[in-house]
PDB file of C-alpha atoms and ligand atoms in Angstrom:
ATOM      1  CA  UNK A   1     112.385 122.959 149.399  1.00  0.00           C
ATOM      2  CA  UNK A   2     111.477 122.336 145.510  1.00  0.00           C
ATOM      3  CA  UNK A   3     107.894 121.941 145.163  1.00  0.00           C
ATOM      4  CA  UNK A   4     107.376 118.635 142.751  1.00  0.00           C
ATOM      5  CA  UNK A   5     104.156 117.866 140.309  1.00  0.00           C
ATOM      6  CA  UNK A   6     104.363 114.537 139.139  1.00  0.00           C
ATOM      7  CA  UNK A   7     100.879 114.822 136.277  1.00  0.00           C
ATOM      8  CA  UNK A   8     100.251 111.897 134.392  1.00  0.00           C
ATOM      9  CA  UNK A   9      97.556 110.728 132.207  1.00  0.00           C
ATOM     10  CA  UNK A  10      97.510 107.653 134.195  1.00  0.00           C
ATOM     11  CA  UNK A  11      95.421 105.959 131.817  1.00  0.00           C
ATOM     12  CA  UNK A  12      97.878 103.023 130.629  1.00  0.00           C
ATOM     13  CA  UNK A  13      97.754 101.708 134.209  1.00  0.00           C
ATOM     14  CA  UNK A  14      93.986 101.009 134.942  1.00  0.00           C
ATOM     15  CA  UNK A  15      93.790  99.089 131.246  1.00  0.00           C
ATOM     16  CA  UNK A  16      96.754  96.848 130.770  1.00  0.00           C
ATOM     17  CA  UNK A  17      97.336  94.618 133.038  1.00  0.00           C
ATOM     18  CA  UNK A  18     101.571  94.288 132.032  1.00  0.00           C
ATOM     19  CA  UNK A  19     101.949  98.440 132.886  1.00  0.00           C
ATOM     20  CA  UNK A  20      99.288  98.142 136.009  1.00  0.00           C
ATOM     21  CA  UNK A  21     101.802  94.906 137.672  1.00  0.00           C
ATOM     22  CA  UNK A  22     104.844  97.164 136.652  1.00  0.00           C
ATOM     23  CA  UNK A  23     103.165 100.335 138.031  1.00  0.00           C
ATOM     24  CA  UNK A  24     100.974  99.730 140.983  1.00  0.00           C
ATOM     25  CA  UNK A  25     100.988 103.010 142.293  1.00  0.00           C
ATOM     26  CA  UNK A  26     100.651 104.555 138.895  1.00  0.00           C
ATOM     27  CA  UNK A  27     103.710 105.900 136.719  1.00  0.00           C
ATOM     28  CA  UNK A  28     103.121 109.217 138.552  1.00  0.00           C
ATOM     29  CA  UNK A  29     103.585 107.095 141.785  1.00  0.00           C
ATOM     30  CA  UNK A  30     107.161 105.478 140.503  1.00  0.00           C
ATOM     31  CA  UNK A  31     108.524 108.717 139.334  1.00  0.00           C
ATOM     32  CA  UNK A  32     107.336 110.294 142.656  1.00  0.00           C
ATOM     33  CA  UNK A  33     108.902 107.347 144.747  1.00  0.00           C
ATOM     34  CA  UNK A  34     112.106 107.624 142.831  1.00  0.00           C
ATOM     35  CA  UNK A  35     112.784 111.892 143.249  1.00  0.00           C
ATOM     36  CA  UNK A  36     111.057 112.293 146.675  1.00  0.00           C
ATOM     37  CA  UNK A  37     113.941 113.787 148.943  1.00  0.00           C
ATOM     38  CA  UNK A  38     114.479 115.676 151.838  1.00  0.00           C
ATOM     39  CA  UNK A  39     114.857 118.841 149.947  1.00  0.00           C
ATOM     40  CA  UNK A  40     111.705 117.625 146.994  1.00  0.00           C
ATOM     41  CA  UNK A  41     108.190 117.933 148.230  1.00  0.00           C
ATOM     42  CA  UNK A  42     106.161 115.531 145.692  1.00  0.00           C
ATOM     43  CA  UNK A  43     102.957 115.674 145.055  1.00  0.00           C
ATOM     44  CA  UNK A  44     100.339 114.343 142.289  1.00  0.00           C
ATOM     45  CA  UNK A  45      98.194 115.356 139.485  1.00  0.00           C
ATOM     46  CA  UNK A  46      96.253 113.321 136.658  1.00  0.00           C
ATOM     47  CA  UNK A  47      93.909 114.173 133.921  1.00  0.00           C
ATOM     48  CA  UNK A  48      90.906 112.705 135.701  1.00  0.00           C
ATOM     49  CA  UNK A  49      90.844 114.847 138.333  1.00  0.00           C
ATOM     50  CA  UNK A  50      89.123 118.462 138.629  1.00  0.00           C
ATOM     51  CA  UNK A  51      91.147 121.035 135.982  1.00  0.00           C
ATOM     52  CA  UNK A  52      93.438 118.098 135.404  1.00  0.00           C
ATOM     53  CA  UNK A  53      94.773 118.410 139.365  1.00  0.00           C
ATOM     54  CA  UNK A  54      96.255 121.976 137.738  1.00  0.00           C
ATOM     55  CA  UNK A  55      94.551 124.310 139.486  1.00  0.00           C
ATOM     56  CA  UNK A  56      95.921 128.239 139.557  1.00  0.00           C
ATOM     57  CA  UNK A  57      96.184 127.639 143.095  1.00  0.00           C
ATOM     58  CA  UNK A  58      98.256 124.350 143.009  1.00  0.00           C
ATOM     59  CA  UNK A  59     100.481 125.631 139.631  1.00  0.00           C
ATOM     60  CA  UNK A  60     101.261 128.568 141.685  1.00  0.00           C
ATOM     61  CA  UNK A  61     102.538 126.943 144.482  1.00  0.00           C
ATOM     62  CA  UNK A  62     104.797 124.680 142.233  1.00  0.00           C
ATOM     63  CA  UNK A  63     108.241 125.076 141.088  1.00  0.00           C
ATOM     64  CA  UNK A  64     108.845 121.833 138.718  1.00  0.00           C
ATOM     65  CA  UNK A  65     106.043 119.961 136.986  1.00  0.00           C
ATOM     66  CA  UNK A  66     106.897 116.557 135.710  1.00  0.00           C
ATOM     67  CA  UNK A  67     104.617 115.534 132.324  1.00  0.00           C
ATOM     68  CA  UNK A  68     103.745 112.219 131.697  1.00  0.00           C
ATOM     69  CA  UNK A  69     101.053 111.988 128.765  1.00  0.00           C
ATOM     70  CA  UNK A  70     100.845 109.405 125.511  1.00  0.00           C
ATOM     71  CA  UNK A  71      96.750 108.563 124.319  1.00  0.00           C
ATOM     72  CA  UNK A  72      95.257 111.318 126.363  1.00  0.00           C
ATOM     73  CA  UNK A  73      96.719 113.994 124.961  1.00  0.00           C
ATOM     74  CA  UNK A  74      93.996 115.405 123.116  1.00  0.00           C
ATOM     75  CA  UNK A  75      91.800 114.920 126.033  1.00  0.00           C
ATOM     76  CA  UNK A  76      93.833 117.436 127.863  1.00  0.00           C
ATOM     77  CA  UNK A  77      92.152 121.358 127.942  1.00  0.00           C
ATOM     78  CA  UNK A  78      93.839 124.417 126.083  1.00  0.00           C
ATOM     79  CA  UNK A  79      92.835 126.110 129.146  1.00  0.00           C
ATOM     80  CA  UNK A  80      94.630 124.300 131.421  1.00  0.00           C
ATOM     81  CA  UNK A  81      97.670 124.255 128.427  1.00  0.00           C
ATOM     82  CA  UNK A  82      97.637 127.896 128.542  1.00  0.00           C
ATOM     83  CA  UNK A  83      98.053 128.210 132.065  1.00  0.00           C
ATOM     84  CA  UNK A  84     100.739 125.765 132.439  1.00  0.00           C
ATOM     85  CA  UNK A  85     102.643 128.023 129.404  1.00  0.00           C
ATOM     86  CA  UNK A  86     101.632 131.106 131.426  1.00  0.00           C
ATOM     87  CA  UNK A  87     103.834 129.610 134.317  1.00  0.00           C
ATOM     88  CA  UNK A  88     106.317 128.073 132.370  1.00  0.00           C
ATOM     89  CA  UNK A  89     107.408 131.800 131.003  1.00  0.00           C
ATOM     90  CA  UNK A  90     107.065 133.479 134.348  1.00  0.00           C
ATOM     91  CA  UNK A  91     110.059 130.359 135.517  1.00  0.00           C
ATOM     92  CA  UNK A  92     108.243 127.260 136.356  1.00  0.00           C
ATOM     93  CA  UNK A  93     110.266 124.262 135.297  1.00  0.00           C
ATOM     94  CA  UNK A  94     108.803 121.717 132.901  1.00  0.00           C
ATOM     95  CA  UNK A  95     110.314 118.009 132.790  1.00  0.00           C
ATOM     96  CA  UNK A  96     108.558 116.376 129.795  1.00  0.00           C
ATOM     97  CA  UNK A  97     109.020 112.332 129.692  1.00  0.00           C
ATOM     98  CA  UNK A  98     108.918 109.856 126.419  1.00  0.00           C
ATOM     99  CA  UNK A  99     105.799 110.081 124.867  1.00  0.00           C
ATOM    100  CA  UNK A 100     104.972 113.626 126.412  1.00  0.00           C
ATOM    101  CA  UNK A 101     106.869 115.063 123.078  1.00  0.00           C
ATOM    102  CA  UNK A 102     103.483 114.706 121.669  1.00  0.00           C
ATOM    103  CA  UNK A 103     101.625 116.731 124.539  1.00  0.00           C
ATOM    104  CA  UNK A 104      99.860 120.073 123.956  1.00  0.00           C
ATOM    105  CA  UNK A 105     102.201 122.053 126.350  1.00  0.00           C
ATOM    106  CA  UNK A 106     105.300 120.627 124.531  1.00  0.00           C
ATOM    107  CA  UNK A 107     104.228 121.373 120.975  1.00  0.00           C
ATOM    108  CA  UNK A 108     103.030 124.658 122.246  1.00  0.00           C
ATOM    109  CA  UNK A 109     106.315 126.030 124.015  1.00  0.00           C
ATOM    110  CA  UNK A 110     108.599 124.083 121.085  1.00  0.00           C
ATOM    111  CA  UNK A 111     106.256 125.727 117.921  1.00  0.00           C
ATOM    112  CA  UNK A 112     107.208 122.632 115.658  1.00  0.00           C
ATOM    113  CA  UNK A 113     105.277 119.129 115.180  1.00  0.00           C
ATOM    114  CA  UNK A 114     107.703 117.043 117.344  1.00  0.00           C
ATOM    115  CA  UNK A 115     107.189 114.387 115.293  1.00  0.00           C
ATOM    116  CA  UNK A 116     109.464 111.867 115.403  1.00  0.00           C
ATOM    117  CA  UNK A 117     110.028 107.704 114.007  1.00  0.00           C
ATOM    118  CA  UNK A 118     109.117 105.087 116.679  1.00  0.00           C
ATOM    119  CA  UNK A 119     109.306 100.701 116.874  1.00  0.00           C
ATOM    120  CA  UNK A 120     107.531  99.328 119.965  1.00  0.00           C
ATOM    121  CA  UNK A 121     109.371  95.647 119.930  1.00  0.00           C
ATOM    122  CA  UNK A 122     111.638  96.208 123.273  1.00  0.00           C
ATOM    123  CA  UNK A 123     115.105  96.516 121.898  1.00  0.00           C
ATOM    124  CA  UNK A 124     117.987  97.451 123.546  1.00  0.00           C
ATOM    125  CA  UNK A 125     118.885 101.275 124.522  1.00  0.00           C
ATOM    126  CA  UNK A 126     122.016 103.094 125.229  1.00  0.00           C
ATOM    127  CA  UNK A 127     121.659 106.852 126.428  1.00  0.00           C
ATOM    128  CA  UNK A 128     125.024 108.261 125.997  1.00  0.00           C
ATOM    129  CA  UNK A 129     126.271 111.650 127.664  1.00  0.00           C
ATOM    130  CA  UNK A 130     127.046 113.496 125.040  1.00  0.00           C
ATOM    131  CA  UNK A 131     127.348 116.384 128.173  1.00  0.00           C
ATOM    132  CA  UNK A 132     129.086 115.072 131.141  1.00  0.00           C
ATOM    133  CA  UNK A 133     129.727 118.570 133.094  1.00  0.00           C
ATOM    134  CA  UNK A 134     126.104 119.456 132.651  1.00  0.00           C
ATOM    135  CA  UNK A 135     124.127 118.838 136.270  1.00  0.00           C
ATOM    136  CA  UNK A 136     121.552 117.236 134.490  1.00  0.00           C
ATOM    137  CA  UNK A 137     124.183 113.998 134.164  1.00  0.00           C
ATOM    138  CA  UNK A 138     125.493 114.744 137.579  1.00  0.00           C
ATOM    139  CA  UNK A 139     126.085 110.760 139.212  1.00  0.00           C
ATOM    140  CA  UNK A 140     125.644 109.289 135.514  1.00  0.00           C
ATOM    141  CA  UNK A 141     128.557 106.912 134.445  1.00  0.00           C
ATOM    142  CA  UNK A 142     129.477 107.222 130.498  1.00  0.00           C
ATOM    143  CA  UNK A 143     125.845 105.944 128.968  1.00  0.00           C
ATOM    144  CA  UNK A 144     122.567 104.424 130.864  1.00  0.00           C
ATOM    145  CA  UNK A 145     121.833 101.371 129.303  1.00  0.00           C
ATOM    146  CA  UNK A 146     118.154  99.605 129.099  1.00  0.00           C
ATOM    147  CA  UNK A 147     117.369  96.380 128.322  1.00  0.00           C
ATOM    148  CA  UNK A 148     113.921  96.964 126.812  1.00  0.00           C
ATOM    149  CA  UNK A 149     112.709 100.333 124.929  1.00  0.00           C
ATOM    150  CA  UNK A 150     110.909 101.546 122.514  1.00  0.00           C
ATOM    151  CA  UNK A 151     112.317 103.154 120.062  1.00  0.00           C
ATOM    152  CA  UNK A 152     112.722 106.622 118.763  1.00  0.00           C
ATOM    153  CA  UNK A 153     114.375 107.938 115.814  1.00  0.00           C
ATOM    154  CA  UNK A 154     115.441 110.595 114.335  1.00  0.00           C
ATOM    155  CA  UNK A 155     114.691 113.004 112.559  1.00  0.00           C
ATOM    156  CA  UNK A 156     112.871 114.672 115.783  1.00  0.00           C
ATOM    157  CA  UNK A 157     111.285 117.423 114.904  1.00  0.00           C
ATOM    158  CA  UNK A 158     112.112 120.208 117.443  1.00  0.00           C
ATOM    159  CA  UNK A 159     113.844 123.536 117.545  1.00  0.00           C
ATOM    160  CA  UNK A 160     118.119 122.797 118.205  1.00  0.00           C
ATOM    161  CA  UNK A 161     117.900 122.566 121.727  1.00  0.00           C
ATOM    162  CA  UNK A 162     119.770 124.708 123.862  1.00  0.00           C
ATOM    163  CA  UNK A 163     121.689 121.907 125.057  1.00  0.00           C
ATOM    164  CA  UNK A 164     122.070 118.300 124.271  1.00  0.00           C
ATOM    165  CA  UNK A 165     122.734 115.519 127.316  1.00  0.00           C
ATOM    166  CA  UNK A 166     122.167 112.537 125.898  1.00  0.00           C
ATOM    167  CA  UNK A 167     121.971 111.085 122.597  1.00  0.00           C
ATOM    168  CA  UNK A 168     120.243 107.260 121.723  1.00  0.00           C
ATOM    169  CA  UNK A 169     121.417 104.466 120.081  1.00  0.00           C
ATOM    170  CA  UNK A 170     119.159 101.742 119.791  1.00  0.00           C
ATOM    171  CA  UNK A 171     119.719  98.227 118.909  1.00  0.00           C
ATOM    172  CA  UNK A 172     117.975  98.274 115.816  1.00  0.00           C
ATOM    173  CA  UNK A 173     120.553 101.523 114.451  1.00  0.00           C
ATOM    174  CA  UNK A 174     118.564 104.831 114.701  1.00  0.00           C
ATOM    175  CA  UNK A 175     119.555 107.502 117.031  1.00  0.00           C
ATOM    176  CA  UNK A 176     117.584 109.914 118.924  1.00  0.00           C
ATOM    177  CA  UNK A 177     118.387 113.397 120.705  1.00  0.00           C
ATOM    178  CA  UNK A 178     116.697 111.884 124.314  1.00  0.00           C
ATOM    179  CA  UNK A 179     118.017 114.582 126.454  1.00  0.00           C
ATOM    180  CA  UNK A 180     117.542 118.389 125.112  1.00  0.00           C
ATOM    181  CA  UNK A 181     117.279 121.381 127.332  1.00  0.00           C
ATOM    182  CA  UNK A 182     115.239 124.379 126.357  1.00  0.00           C
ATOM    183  CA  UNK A 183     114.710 128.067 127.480  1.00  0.00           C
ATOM    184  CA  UNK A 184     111.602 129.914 127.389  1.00  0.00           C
ATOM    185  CA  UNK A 185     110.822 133.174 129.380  1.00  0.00           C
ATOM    186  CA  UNK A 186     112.081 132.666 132.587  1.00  0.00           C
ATOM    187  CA  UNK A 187     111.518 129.244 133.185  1.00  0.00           C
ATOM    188  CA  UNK A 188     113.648 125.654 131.716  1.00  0.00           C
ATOM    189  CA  UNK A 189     112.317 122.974 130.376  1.00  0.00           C
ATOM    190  CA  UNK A 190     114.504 119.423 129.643  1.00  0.00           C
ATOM    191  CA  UNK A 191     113.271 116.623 127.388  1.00  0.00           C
ATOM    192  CA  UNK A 192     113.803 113.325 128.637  1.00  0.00           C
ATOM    193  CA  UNK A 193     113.267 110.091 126.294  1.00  0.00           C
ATOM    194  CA  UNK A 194     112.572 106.888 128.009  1.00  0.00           C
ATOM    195  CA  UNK A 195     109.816 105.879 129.355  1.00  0.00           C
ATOM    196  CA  UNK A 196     107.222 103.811 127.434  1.00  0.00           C
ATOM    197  CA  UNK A 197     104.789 102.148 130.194  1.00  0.00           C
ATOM    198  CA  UNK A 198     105.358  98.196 129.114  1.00  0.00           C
ATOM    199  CA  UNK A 199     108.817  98.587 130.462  1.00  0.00           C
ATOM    200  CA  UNK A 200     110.035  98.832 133.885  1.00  0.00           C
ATOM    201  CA  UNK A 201     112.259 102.118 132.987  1.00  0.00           C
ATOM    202  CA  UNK A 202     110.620 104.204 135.732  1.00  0.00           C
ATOM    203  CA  UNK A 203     112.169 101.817 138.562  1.00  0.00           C
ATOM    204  CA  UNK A 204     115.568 101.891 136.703  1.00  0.00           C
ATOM    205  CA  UNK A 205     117.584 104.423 139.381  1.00  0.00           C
ATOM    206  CA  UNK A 206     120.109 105.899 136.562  1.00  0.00           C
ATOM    207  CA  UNK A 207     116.977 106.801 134.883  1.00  0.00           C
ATOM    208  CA  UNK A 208     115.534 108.384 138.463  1.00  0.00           C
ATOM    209  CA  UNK A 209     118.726 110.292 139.025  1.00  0.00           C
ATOM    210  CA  UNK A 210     118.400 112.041 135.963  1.00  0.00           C
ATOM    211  CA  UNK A 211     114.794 113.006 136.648  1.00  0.00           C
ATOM    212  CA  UNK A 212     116.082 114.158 139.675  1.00  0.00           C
ATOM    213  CA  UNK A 213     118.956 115.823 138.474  1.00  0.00           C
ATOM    214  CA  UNK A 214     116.673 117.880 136.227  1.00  0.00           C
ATOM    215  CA  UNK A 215     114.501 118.834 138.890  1.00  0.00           C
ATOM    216  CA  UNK A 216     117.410 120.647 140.878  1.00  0.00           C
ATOM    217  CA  UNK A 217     118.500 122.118 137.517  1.00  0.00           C
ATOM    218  CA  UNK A 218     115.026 123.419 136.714  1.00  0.00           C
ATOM    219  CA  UNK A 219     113.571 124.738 139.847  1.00  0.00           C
ATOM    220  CA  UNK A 220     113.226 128.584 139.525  1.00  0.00           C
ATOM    221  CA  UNK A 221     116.478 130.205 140.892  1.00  0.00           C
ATOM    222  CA  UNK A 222     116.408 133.933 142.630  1.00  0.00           C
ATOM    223  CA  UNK A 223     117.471 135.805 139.514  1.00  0.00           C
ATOM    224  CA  UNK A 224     116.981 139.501 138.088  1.00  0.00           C
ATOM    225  CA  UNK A 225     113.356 140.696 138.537  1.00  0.00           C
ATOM    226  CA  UNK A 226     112.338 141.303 134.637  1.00  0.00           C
ATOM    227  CA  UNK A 227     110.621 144.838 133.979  1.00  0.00           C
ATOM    228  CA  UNK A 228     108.028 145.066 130.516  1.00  0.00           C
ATOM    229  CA  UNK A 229     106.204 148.336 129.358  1.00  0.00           C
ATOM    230  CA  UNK A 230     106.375 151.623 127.992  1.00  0.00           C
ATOM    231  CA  UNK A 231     109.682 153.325 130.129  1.00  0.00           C
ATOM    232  CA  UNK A 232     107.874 157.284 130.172  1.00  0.00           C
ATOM    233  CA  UNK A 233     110.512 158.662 132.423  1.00  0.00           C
ATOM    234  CA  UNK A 234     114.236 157.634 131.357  1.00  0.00           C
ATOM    235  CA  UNK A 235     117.034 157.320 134.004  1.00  0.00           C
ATOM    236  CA  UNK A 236     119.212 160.192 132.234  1.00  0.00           C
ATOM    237  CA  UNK A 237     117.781 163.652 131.069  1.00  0.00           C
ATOM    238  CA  UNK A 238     117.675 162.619 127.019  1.00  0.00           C
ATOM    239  CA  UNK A 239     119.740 165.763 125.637  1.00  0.00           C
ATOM    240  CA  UNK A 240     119.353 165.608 122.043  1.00  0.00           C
ATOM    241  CA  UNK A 241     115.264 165.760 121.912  1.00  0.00           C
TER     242      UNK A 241
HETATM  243 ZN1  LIG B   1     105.920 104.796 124.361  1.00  0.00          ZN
END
């Protein structure tokens, strides 16, 4: 069983009444909807609720956490950031969605601005695999095509990821790296563009498999116990001191 946060701002939603009709139950709710699965427990967290809904007790108990944040960024404790590092490098997953790249915790474990160029007029999107044996695109035909995006364009400004999945191309000619893969400590994180809440992207079921996808590919795995510290006995008598 993978244990699933879905945390979103979930601020979009109680504003505008175009993302509340798209997103009754929330964006949180969507995502949740789309992933849940025999082997995915889901559950929810949003900035409104007590330590953001990330609680040491409830981060501990979770193996992916799913970030959906755009104009509450700032609003979001370097406490609670720290923590959700602190389990990121002992092998929590992290999926961070569209306009997360801004986020504390993504500009945090990246080290860079993650800046980027962006167009808000709902244009035409093509996410092509640029990766198609990677599980991440597992189900995914040659490209996932949206009607209606925003844009992003490149240059984004992030460390080369470790691997690339998809690329952009929008109608109006940039391109975009919208699926990168990162390392850090023991746990993986994956970037993953679309998403803008005045678009129905979230009910779009390529767009769920791939969330999915990445949730299998980032839950912790049983690996290789790590081992820090000062080593004052070594395994072999040391001769030659
Ligand atoms: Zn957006």
């Amino acid at each position: 069983m993978i244990r699933v946060i879905v945390w979103n701002e979930y601020l979009h939603e109680k504003e505008n009444q175009v993302v509340a009709s798209l997103y009754p139950n929330g964006i949180h709710g969507a995502i949740g909807a789309g992933i849940a699965k025999e082997d995915v427990q889901v559950r929810y967290a949003t900035l409104d609720m007590p330590e953001h809904g990330l609680s040491d007790e409830v981060l501990s108990e979770t193996d992916v956490l799913i970030w959906w944040g755009h104009r509450g960024h700032n609003q979001v404790s370097d406490e609670i950031v720290e923590r959700v590092q602190k389990r990121v490098l002992q092998g929590m997953g992290l999926i961070v969605l569209h306009s997360g790249h801004f986020s504390k915790i993504f500009k945090k474990l990246m080290g860079t601005t993650c800046d980027l160029k962006w167009r808000a007029v709902g244009e035409k999107e093509r996410l092509w695999v640029v990766d198609p044996s990677h599980p991440i695109a597992e189900g995914v035909g040659q490209f996932i095509e949206l009607e209606h995006e925003e844009m992003y364009g490149e240059h984004f400004d992030i460390p080369a990821p470790d691997e690339l999945v998809f690329v952009s191309w929008f109608e109006g000619g940039e391109v975009f790296r919208s699926g990168c893969t990162f390392r850090r400590g023991q746990g993986k994180i994956f970037y993953f563009r679309p998403g803008h809440e005045t678009y129905p992207t979230y009910h779009n079921q390529d767009v769920l498999r791939v969330i999915s996808n990445a949730v299998h590919w980032a839950a912790p795995k049983l690996g290789a116990k790590p081992v820090y510290g000062h080593v004052k006995e070594p395994l072999e008598p040391i001769k030659s001191v």
